[in-house]
XYZ file of N, CA and C in Angstrom:
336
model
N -11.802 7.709 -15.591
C -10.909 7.486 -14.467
C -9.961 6.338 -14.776
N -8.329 6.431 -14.295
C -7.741 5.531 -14.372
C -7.563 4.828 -13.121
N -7.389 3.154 -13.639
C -6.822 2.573 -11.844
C -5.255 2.891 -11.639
N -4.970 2.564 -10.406
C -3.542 3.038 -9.453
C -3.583 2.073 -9.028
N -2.363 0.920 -8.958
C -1.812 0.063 -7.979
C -0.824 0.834 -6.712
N -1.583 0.621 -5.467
C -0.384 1.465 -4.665
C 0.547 0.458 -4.180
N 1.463 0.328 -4.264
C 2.262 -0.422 -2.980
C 2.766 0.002 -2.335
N 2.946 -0.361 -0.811
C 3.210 0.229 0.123
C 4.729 -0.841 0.210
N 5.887 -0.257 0.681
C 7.479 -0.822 1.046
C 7.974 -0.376 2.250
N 8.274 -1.661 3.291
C 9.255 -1.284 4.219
C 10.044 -2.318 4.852
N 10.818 -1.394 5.441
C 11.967 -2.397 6.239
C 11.709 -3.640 6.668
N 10.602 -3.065 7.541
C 9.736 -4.452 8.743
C 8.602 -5.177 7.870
N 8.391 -6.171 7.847
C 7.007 -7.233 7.681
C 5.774 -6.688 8.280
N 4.847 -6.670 7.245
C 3.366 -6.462 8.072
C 3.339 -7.626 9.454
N 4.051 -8.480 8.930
C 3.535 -9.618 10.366
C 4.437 -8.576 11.544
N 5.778 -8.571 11.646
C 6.559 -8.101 12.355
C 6.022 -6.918 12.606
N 5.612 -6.203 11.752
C 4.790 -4.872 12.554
C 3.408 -5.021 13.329
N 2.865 -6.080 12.842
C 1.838 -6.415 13.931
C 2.394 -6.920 15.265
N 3.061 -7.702 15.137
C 3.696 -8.639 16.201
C 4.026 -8.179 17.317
N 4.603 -6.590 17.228
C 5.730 -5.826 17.780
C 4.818 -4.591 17.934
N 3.246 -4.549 17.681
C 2.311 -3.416 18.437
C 1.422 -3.739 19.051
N 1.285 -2.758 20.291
C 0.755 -2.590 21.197
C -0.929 -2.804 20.736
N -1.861 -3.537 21.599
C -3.408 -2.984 21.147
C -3.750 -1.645 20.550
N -3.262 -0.748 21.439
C -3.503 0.663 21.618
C -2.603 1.511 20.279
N -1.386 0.590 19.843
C -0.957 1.195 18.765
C -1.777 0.563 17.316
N -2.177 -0.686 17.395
C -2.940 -1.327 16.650
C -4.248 -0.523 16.089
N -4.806 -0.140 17.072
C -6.138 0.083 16.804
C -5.783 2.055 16.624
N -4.506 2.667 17.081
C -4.518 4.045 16.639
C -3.517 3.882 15.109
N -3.164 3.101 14.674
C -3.143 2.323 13.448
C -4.072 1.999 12.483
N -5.165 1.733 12.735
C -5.822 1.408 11.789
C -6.825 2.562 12.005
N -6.838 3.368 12.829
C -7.793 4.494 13.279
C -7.324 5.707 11.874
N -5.887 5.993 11.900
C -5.725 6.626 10.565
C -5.803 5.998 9.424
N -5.771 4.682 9.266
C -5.765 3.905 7.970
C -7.511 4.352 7.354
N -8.167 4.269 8.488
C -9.576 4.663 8.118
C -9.825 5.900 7.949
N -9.339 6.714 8.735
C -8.838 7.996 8.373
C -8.662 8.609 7.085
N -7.450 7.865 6.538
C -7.038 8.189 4.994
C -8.247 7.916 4.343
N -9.145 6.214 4.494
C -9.771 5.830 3.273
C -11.307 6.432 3.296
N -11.684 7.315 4.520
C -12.538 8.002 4.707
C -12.151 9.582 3.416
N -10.772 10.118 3.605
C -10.839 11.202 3.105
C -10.515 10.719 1.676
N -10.582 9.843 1.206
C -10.216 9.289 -0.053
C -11.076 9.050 -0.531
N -12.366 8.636 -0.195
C -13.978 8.827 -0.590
C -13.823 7.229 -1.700
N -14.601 7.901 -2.787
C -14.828 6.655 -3.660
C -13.748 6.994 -4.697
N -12.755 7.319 -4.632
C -11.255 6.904 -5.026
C -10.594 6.089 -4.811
N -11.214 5.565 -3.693
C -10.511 3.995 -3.056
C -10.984 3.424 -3.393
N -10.870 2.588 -4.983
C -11.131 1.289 -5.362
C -11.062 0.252 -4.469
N -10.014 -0.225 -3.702
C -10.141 -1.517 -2.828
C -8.864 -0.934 -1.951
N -9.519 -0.830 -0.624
C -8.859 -0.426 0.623
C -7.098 -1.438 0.617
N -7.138 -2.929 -0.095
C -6.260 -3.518 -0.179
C -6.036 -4.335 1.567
N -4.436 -4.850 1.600
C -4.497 -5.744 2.759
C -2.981 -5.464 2.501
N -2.662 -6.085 4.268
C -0.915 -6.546 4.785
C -0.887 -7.799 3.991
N 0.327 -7.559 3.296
C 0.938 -8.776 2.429
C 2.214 -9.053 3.336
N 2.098 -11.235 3.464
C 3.036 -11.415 4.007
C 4.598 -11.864 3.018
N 5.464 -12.506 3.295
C 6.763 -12.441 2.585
C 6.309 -13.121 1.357
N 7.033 -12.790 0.520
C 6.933 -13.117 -1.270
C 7.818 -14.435 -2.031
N 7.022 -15.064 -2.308
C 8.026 -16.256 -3.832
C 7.926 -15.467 -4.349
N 9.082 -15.570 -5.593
C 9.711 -14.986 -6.514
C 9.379 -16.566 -7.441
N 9.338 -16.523 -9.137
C 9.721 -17.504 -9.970
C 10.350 -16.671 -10.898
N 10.987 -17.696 -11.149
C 12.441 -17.135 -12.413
C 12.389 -18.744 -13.394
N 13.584 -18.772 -14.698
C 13.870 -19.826 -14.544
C 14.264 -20.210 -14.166
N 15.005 -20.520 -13.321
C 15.890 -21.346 -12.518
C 14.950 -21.675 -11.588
N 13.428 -21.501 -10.955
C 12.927 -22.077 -10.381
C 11.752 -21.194 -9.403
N 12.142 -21.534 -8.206
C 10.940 -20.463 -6.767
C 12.457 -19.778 -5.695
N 12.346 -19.527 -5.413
C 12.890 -18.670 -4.351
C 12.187 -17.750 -3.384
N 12.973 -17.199 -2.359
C 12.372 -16.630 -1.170
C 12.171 -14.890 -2.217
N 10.891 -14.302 -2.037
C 11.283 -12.876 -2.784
C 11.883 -12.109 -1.945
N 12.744 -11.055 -1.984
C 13.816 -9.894 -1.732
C 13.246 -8.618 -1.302
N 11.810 -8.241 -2.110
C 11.123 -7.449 -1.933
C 10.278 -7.008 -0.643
N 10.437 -5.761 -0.183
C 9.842 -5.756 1.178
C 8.103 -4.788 0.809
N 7.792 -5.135 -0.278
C 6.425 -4.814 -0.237
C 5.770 -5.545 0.656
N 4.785 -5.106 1.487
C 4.101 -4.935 2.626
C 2.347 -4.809 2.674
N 2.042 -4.067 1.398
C 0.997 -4.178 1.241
C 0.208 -3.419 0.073
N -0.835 -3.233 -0.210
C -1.396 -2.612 -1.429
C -2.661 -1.866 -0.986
N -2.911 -1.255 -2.136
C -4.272 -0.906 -2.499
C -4.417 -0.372 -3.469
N -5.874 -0.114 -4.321
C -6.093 0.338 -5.406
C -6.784 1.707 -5.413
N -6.590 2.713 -6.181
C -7.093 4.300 -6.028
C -7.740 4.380 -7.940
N -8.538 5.037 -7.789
C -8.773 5.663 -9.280
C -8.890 7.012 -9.324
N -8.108 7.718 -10.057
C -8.403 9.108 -10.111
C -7.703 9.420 -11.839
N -8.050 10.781 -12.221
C -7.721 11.144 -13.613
C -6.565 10.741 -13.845
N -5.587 10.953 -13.468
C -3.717 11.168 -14.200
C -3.347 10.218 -12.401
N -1.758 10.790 -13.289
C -0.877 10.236 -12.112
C -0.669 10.982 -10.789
N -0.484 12.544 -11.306
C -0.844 13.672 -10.336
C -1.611 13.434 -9.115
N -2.892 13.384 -9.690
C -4.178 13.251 -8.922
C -4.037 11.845 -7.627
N -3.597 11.028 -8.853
C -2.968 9.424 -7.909
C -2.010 10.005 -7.077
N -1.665 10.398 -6.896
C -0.461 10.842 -6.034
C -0.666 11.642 -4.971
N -1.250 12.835 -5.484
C -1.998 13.323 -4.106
C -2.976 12.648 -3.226
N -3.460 12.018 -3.756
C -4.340 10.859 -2.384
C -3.495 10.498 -1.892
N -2.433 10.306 -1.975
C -1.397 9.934 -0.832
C -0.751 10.972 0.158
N -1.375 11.748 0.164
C -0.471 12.772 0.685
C -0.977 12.269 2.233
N -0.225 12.997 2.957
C -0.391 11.931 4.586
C -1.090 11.054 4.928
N -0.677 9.854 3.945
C -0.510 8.263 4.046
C -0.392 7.747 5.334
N -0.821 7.103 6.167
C -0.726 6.469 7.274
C 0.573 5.710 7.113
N 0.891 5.283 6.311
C 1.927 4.292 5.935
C 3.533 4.866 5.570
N 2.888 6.139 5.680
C 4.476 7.038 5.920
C 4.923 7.769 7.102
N 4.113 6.996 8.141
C 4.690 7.564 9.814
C 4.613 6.362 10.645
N 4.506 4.891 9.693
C 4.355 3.631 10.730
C 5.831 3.358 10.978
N 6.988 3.346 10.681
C 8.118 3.063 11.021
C 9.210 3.777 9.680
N 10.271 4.139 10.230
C 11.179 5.056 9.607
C 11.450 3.761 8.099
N 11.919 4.495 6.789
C 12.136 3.573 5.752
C 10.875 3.102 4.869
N 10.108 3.854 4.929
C 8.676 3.164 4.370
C 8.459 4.041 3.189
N 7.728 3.268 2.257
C 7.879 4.182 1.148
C 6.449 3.345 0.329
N 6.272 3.934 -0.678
C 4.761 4.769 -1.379
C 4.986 4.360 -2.709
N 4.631 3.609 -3.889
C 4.780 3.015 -4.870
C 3.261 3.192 -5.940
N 3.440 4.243 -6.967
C 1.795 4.164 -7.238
C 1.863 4.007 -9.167
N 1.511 2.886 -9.127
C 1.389 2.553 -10.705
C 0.253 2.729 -11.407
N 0.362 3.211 -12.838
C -0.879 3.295 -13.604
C -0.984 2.041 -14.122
N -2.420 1.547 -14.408
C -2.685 0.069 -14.772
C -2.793 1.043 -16.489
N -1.796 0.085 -17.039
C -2.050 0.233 -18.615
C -3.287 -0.649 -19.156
N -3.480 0.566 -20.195
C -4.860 -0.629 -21.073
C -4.335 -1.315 -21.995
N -4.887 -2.544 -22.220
C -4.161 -3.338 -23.372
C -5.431 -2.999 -24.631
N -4.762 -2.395 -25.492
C -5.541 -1.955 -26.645
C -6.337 -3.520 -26.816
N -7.438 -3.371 -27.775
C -8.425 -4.478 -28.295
C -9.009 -5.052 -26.893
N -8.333 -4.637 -25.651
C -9.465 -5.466 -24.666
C -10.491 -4.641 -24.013
């Protein structure tokens, strides 16, 4: 099995999307989030978390990051394919219009 970095991207801030829901949307929020990681079984390496706004370092120094990643999690399955279909009706693609689905293969570094 390979690992999958997912990231999840959107418009709004996990804070701002908390901020701006209802109990009742909160908890039918995380009702499919469990949802997904129920039908995702032990493919879900680590359910992951809401990430709040990002530093960036460069040389020139720290800065505010640009990036509206939002949050993560980790999946293992054979190929990229397979990674990909565990996403298929993502909770995180009906929380607010602009949201989008990011799924990387973790490369192996030969000799380690």
């Amino acid at each position: 099995m390979k690992k999958f970095l997912v990231l999840y991207r959107s418009p709004v801030s996990s804070a701002e999307q908390m901020a701006s829901a209802t109990r009742e949307q909160m908890q039918e929020g995380m009702k499919a989030w469990q949802t997904w990681a129920e039908r995702t079984g032990s493919a879900l390496a680590d359910m992951g978390a809401p990430l709040s706004a990002s530093s960036k370092i460069t040389d020139a120094g720290t800065a505010p990051g640009n990036d509206k990643i939002t949050g993560f999690s980790v999946v293992e399955a054979a190929d990229i394919e397979a990674a990909l279909a565990l996403m298929d009706g993502h909770p995180h693609m009906g929380w607010t219009e602009g949201c989008e689905i990011e799924v990387h293969e973790q490369v192996a570094i030969p000799g380690m």
